[in-house]
Tab-separated table of C-alpha atoms in Angstrom:
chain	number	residue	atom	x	y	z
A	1	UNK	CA	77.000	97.107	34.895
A	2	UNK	CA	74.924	99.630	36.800
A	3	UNK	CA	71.254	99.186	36.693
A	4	UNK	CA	68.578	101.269	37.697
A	5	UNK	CA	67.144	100.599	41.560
A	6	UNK	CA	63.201	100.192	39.581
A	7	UNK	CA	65.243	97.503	37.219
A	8	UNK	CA	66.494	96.192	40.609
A	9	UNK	CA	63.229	95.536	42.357
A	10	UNK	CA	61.674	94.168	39.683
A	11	UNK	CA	64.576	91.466	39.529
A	12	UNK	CA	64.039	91.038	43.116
A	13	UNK	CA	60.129	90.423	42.761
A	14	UNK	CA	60.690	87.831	40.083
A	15	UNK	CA	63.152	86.084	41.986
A	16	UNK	CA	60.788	85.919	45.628
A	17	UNK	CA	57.849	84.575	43.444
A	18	UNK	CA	59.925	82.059	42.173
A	19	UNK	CA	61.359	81.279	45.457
A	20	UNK	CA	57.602	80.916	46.998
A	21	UNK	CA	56.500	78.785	43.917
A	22	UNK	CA	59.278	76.656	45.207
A	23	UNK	CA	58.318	76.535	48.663
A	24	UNK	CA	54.878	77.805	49.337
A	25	UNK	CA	55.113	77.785	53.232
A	26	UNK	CA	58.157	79.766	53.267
A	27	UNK	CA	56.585	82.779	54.793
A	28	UNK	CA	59.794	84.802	54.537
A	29	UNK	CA	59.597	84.541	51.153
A	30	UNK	CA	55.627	85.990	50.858
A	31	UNK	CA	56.604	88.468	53.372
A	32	UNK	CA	59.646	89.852	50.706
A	33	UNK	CA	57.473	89.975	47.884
A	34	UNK	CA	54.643	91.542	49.444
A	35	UNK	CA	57.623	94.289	50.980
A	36	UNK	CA	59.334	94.429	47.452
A	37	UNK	CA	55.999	95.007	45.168
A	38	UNK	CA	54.608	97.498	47.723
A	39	UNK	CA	58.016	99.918	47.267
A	40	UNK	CA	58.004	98.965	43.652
A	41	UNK	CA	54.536	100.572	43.529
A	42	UNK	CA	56.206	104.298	44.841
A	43	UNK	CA	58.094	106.721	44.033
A	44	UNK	CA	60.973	106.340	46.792
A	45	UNK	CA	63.996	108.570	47.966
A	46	UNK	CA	67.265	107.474	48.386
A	47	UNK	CA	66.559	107.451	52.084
A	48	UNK	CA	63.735	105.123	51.901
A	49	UNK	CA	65.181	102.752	49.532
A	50	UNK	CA	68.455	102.052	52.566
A	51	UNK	CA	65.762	101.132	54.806
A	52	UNK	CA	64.663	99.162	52.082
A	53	UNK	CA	68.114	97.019	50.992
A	54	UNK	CA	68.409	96.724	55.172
A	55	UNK	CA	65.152	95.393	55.557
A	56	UNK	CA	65.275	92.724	52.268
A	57	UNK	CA	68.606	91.638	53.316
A	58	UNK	CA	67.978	90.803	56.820
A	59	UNK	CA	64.974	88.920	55.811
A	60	UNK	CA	66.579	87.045	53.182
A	61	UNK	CA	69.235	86.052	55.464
A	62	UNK	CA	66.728	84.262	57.601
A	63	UNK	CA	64.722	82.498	54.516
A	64	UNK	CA	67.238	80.078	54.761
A	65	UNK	CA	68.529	77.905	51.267
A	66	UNK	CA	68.352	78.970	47.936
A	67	UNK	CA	68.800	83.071	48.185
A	68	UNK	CA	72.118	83.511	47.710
A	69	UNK	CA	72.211	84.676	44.523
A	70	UNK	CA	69.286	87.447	45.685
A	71	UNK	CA	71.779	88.264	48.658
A	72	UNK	CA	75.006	88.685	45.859
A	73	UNK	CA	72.518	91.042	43.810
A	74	UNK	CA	71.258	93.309	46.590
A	75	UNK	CA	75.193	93.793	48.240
A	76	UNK	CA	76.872	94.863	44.737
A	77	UNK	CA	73.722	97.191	44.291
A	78	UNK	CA	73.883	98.764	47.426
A	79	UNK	CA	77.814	99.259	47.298
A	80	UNK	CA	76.997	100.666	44.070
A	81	UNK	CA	74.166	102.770	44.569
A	82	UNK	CA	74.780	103.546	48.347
A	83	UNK	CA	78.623	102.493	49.137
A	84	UNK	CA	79.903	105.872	46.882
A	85	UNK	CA	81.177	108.396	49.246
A	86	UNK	CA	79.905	111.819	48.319
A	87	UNK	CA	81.617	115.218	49.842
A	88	UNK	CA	79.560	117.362	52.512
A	89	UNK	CA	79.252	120.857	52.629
A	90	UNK	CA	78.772	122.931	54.968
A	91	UNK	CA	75.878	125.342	55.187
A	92	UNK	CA	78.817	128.150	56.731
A	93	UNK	CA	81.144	127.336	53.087
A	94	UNK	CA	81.118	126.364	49.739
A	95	UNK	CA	83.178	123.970	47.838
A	96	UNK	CA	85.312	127.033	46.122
A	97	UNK	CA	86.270	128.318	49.510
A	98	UNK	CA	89.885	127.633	49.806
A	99	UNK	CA	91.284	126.196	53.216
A	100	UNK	CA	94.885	125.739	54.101
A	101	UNK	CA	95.558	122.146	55.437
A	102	UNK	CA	97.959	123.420	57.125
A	103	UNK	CA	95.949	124.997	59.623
A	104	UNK	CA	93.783	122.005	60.047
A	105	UNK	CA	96.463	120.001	61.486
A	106	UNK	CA	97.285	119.793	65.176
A	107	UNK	CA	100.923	120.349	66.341
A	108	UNK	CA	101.438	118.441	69.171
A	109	UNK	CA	104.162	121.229	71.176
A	110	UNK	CA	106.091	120.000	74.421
A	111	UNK	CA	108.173	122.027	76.722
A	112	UNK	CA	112.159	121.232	76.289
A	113	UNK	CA	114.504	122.238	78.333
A	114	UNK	CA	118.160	122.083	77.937
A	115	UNK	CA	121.472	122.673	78.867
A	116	UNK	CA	124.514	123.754	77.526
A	117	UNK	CA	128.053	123.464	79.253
A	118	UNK	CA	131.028	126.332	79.171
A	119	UNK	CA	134.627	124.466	78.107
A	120	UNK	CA	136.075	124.213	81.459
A	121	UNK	CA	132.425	122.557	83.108
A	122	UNK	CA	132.325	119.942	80.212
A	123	UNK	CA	136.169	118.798	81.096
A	124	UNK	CA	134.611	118.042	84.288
A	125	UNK	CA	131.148	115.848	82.838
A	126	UNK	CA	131.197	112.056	84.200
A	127	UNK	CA	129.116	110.299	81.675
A	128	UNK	CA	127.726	113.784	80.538
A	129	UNK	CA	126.919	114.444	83.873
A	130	UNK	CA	128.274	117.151	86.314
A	131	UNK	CA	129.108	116.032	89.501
A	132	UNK	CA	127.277	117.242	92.362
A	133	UNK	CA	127.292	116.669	96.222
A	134	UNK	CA	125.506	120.189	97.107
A	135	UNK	CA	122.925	122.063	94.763
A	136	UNK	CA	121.677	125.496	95.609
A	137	UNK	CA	118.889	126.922	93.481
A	138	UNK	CA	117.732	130.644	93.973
A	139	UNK	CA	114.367	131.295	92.944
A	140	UNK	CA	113.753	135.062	92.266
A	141	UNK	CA	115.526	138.570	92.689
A	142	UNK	CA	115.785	138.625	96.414
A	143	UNK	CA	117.521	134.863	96.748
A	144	UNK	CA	119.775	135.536	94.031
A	145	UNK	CA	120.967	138.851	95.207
A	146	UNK	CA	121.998	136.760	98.499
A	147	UNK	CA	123.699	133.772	96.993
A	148	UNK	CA	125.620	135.995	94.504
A	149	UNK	CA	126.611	137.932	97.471
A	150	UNK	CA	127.777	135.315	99.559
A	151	UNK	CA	128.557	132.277	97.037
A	152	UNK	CA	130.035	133.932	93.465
A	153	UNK	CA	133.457	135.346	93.572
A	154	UNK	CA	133.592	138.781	91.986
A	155	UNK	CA	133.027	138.540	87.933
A	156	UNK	CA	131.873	135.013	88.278
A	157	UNK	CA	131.888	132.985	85.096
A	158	UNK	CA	128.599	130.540	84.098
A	159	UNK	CA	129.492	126.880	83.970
A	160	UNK	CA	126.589	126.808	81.795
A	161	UNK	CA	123.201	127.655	80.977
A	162	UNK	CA	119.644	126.217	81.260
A	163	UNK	CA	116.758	127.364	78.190
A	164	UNK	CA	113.397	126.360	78.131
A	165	UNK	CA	111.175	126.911	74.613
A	166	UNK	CA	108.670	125.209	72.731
A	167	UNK	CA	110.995	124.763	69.451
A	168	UNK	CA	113.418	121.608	69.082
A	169	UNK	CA	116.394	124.684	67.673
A	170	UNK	CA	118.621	125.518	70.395
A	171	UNK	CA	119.797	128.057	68.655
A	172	UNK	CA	116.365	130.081	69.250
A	173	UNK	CA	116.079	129.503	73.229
A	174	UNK	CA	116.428	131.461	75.367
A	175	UNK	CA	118.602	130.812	78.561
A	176	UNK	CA	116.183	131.385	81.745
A	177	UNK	CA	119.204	130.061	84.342
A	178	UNK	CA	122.807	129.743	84.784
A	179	UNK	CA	124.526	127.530	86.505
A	180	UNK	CA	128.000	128.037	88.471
A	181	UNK	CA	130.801	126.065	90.374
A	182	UNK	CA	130.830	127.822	93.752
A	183	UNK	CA	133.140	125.224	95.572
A	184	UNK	CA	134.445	121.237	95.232
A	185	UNK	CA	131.009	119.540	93.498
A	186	UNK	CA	129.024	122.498	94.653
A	187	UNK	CA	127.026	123.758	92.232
A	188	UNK	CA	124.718	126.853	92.718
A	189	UNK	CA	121.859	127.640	90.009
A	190	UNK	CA	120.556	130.960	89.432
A	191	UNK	CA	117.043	131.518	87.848
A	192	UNK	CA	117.538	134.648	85.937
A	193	UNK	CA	114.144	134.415	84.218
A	194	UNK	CA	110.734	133.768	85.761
A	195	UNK	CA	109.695	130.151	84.702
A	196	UNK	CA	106.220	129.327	84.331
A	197	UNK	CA	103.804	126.001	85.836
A	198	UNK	CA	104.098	125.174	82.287
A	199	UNK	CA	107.954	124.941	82.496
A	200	UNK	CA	108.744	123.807	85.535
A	201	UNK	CA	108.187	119.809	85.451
A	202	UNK	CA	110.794	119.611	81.975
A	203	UNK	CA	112.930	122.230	83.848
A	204	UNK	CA	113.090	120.121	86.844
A	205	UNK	CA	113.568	117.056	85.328
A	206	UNK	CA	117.081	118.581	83.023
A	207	UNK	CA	118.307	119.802	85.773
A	208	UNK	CA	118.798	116.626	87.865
A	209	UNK	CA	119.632	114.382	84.887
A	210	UNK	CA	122.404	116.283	84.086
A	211	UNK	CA	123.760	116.307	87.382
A	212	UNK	CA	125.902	113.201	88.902
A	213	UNK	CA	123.561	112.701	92.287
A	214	UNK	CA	126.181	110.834	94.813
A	215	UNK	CA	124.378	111.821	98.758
A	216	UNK	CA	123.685	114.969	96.765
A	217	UNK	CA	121.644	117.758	99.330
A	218	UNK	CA	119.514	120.505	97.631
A	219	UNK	CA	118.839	123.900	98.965
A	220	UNK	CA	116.480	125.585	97.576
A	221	UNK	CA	116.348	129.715	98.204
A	222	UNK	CA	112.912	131.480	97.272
A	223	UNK	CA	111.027	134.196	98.459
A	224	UNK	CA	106.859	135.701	98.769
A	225	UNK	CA	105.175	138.917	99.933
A	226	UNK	CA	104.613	138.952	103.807
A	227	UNK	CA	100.817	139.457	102.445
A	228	UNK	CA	100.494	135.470	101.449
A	229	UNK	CA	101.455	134.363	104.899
A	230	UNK	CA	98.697	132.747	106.689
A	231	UNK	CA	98.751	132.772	110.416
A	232	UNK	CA	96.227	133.111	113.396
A	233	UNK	CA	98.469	135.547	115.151
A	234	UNK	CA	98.381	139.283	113.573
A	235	UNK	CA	100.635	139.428	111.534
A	236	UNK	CA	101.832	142.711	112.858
A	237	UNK	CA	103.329	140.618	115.856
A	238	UNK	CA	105.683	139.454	112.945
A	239	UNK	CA	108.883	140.903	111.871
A	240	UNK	CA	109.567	141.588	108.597
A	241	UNK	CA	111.046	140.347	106.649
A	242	UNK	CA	111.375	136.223	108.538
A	243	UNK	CA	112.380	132.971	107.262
A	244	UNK	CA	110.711	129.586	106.814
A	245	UNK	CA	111.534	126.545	105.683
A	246	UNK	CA	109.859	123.356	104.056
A	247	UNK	CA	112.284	119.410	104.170
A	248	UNK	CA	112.028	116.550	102.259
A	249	UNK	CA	110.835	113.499	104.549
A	250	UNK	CA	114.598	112.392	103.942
A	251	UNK	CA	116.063	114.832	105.539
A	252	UNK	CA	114.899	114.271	109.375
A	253	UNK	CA	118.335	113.062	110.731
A	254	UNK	CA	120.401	116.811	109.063
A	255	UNK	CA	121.324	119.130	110.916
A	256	UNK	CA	118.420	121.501	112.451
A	257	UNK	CA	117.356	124.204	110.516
A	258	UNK	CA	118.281	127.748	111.586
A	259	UNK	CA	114.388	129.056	110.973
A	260	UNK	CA	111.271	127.616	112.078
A	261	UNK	CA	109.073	125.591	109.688
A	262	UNK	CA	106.516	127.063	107.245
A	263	UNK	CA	102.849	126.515	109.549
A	264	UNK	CA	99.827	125.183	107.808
A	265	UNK	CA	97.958	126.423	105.562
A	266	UNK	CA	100.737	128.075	103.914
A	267	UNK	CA	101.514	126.426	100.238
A	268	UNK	CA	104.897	126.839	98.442
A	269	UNK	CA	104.202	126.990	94.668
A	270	UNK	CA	105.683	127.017	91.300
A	271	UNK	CA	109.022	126.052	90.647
A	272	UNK	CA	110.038	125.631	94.034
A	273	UNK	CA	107.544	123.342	94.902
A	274	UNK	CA	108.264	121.296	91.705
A	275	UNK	CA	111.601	121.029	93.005
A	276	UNK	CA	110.410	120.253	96.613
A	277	UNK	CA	108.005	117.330	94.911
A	278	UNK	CA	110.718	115.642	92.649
A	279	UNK	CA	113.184	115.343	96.304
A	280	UNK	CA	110.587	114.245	98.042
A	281	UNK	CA	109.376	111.139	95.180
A	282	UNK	CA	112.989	110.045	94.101
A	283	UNK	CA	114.526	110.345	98.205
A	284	UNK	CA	116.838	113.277	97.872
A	285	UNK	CA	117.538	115.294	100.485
A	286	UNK	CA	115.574	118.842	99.952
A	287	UNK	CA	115.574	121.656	102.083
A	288	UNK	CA	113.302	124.780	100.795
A	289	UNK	CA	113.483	128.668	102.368
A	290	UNK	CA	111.365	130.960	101.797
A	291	UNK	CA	111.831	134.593	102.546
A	292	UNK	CA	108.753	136.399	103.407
A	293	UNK	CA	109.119	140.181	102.662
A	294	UNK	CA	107.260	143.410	103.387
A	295	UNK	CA	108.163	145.534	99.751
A	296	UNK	CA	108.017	144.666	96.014
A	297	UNK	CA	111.422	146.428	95.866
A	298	UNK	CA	114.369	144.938	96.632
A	299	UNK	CA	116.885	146.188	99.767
A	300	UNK	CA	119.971	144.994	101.620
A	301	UNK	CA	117.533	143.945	104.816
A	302	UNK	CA	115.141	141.697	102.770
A	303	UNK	CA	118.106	140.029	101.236
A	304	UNK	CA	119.957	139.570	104.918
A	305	UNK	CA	116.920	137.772	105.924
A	306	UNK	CA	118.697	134.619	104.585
A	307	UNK	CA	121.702	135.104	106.832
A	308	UNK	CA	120.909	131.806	109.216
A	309	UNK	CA	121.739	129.746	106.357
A	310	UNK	CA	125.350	130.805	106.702
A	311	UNK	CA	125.305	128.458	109.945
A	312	UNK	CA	124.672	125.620	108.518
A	313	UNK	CA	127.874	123.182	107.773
A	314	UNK	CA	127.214	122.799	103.973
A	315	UNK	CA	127.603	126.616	103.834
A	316	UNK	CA	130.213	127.434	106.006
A	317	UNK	CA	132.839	126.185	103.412
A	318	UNK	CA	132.111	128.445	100.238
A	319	UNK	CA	130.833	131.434	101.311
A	320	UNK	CA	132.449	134.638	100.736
A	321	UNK	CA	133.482	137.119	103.527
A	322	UNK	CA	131.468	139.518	105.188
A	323	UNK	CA	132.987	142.681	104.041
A	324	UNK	CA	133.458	141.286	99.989
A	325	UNK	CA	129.182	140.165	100.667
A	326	UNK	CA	127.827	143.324	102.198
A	327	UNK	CA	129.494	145.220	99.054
A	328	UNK	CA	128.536	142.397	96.349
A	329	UNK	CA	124.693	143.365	98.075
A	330	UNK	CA	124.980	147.185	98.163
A	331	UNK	CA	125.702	146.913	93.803
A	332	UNK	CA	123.386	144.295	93.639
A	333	UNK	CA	120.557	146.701	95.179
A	334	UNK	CA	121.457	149.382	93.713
A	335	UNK	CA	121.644	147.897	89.853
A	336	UNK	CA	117.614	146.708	90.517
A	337	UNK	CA	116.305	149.512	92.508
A	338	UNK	CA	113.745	151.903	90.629
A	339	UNK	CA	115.228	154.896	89.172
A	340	UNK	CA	114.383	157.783	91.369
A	341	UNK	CA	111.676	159.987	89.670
A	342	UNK	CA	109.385	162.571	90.537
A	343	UNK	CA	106.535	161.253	88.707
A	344	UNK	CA	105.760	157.711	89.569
């Protein structure tokens, strides 16, 4: 039963006097009952009688024998006077203000990326994954306008496609990539949608688990304004639009690259560098070029500017002919070029 905290001292003050009759030089116990009657005495707030029950019960743990039925008293009053949990309001609301609990709760949202395979590409999956021994990614409008030029037959159909949301129902993403059989094992992916920093690392990290990565080399196609190059030399004594190109540590004994390498301080960012980063931690051998162009709009020069790469051994085996290329890039400008208008 409940009793009032006045009822309680005066309990306690009994029970210290008749703990000091018992042992007069316990000074513990003349110390309590000197504490006890001078709060009995007052008026106290609930505030002062805590520091009270804290102070009594520390001091009655160190009076030794004979207070443990003091110590039982004070712990079921304080855990019934002070143990109740009572709610807080803030000074902004009111208890009848109405929140939805709901919006109180964090949703912990990830990046997933997946992919999803045509009929023909999934007769081809090896333990759900494709096989690959050369992977070609174009980053952007001017590196896909040259690999669909040079790499995709005419009318080309997707092997399958890449999405990257925030939801878990892959029936709402979006597809941001496809992906197309350009020759035996060669695989060639085309970013048809910019993806984000955000993106990028659970892009990434699909795309080369669902490939079958047997001596596997990636070539990776991207391109920046001329304005982002950093050089000492004027940059006027540079033609535009040149190549440059980054490699994977793994890739010193390949064949020489047909451009020079990208000069200090220059940084590759985004997706392509993501890619760069995951060849370069798991040993896969990377090659990265990056077109540097003069104009925001796209023409049949800027996209040319990857012509070297048609040297190199791992391309000279599914590219398309000149004459069928120089026509795929003529539609291909013409479909993204502005519309001509006399107010722009």
């Amino acid at each position: 039963m409940r009793i009032s905290h006045k009822e309680l001292l005066c309990q306690i003050c009994e029970m210290l006097q008749g703990l000091q009759k018992e042992n007069p030089s316990s000074k513990r116990a003349g110390d309590l009952t000197e504490i006890s009657c001078g709060i009995f005495s007052f008026d106290l707030d609930l505030v002062q009688l805590d520091i009270f029950w804290e102070v009594t019960l520390i001091l009655c743990r160190s009076a030794g024998s004979g207070v443990n039925c003091l110590l039982s008293l004070l712990s079921f009053n304080m855990a019934t006077f002070f143990g109740e949990v009572l709610p807080v309001f803030s000074r902004a609301t009111g208890d009848d203000d109405d929140f939805d609990e709901d919006e109180e709760q964090e949703v912990d949202l990830t990046w997933k990326t997946s992919v999803q395979w045509s009929e023909a590409a999934e007769r081809k999956l090896q333990d759900n994954k494709l096989p690959c021994s050369l992977l070609i990614i174009s980053v952007g409008q001017v590196a896909s306008g040259f690999c669909q030029a040079y790499l995709l037959k005419e009318s080309p159909k997707p092997a399958g496609w890449l999405s990257t949301s925030l939801t878990t129902d892959d029936s709402t993403l979006d597809h941001n990539a496809e992906v197309y059989l350009c020759g035996k094992d060669a695989v060639f992916i085309q970013c048809t949608k910019e993806i984000s920093p955000e993106q990028s690392f659970c892009w990434v990290h699909k795309v080369f688990d669902s490939l079958q990565m047997n001596s596997t080399e990636v070539f990776v196609l991207t391109s920046a304004p001329a304005s982002d190059f950093r050089t000492e030399a004027s940059l006027s004594q540079l033609t535009v639009p040149f190549l440059r190109t980054l490699r994977s540590s793994s890739t010193c004994c390949l064949q020489r690259p047909p451009c020079p390498y990208l000069e200090q301080p220059n940084l590759i960012s985004s997706l392509s560098a993501q890619i760069l980063t995951y060849c370069q931690i798991f040993r896969i051998l990377a090659q990265l070029f990056v077109c540097y162009c003069e104009s925001i709009h796209i023409d049949s020069t800027t996209i040319k500017a990857f012509s070297p790469l048609l040297k190199l051994d791992k391309f000279v085996s599914i590219t398309q002919n000149e004459t069928f290329a120089s026509a795929a890039i003529k539609k291909f400008v013409d479909l993204h070029s502005p519309s001509n208008s006399l107010y722009l």
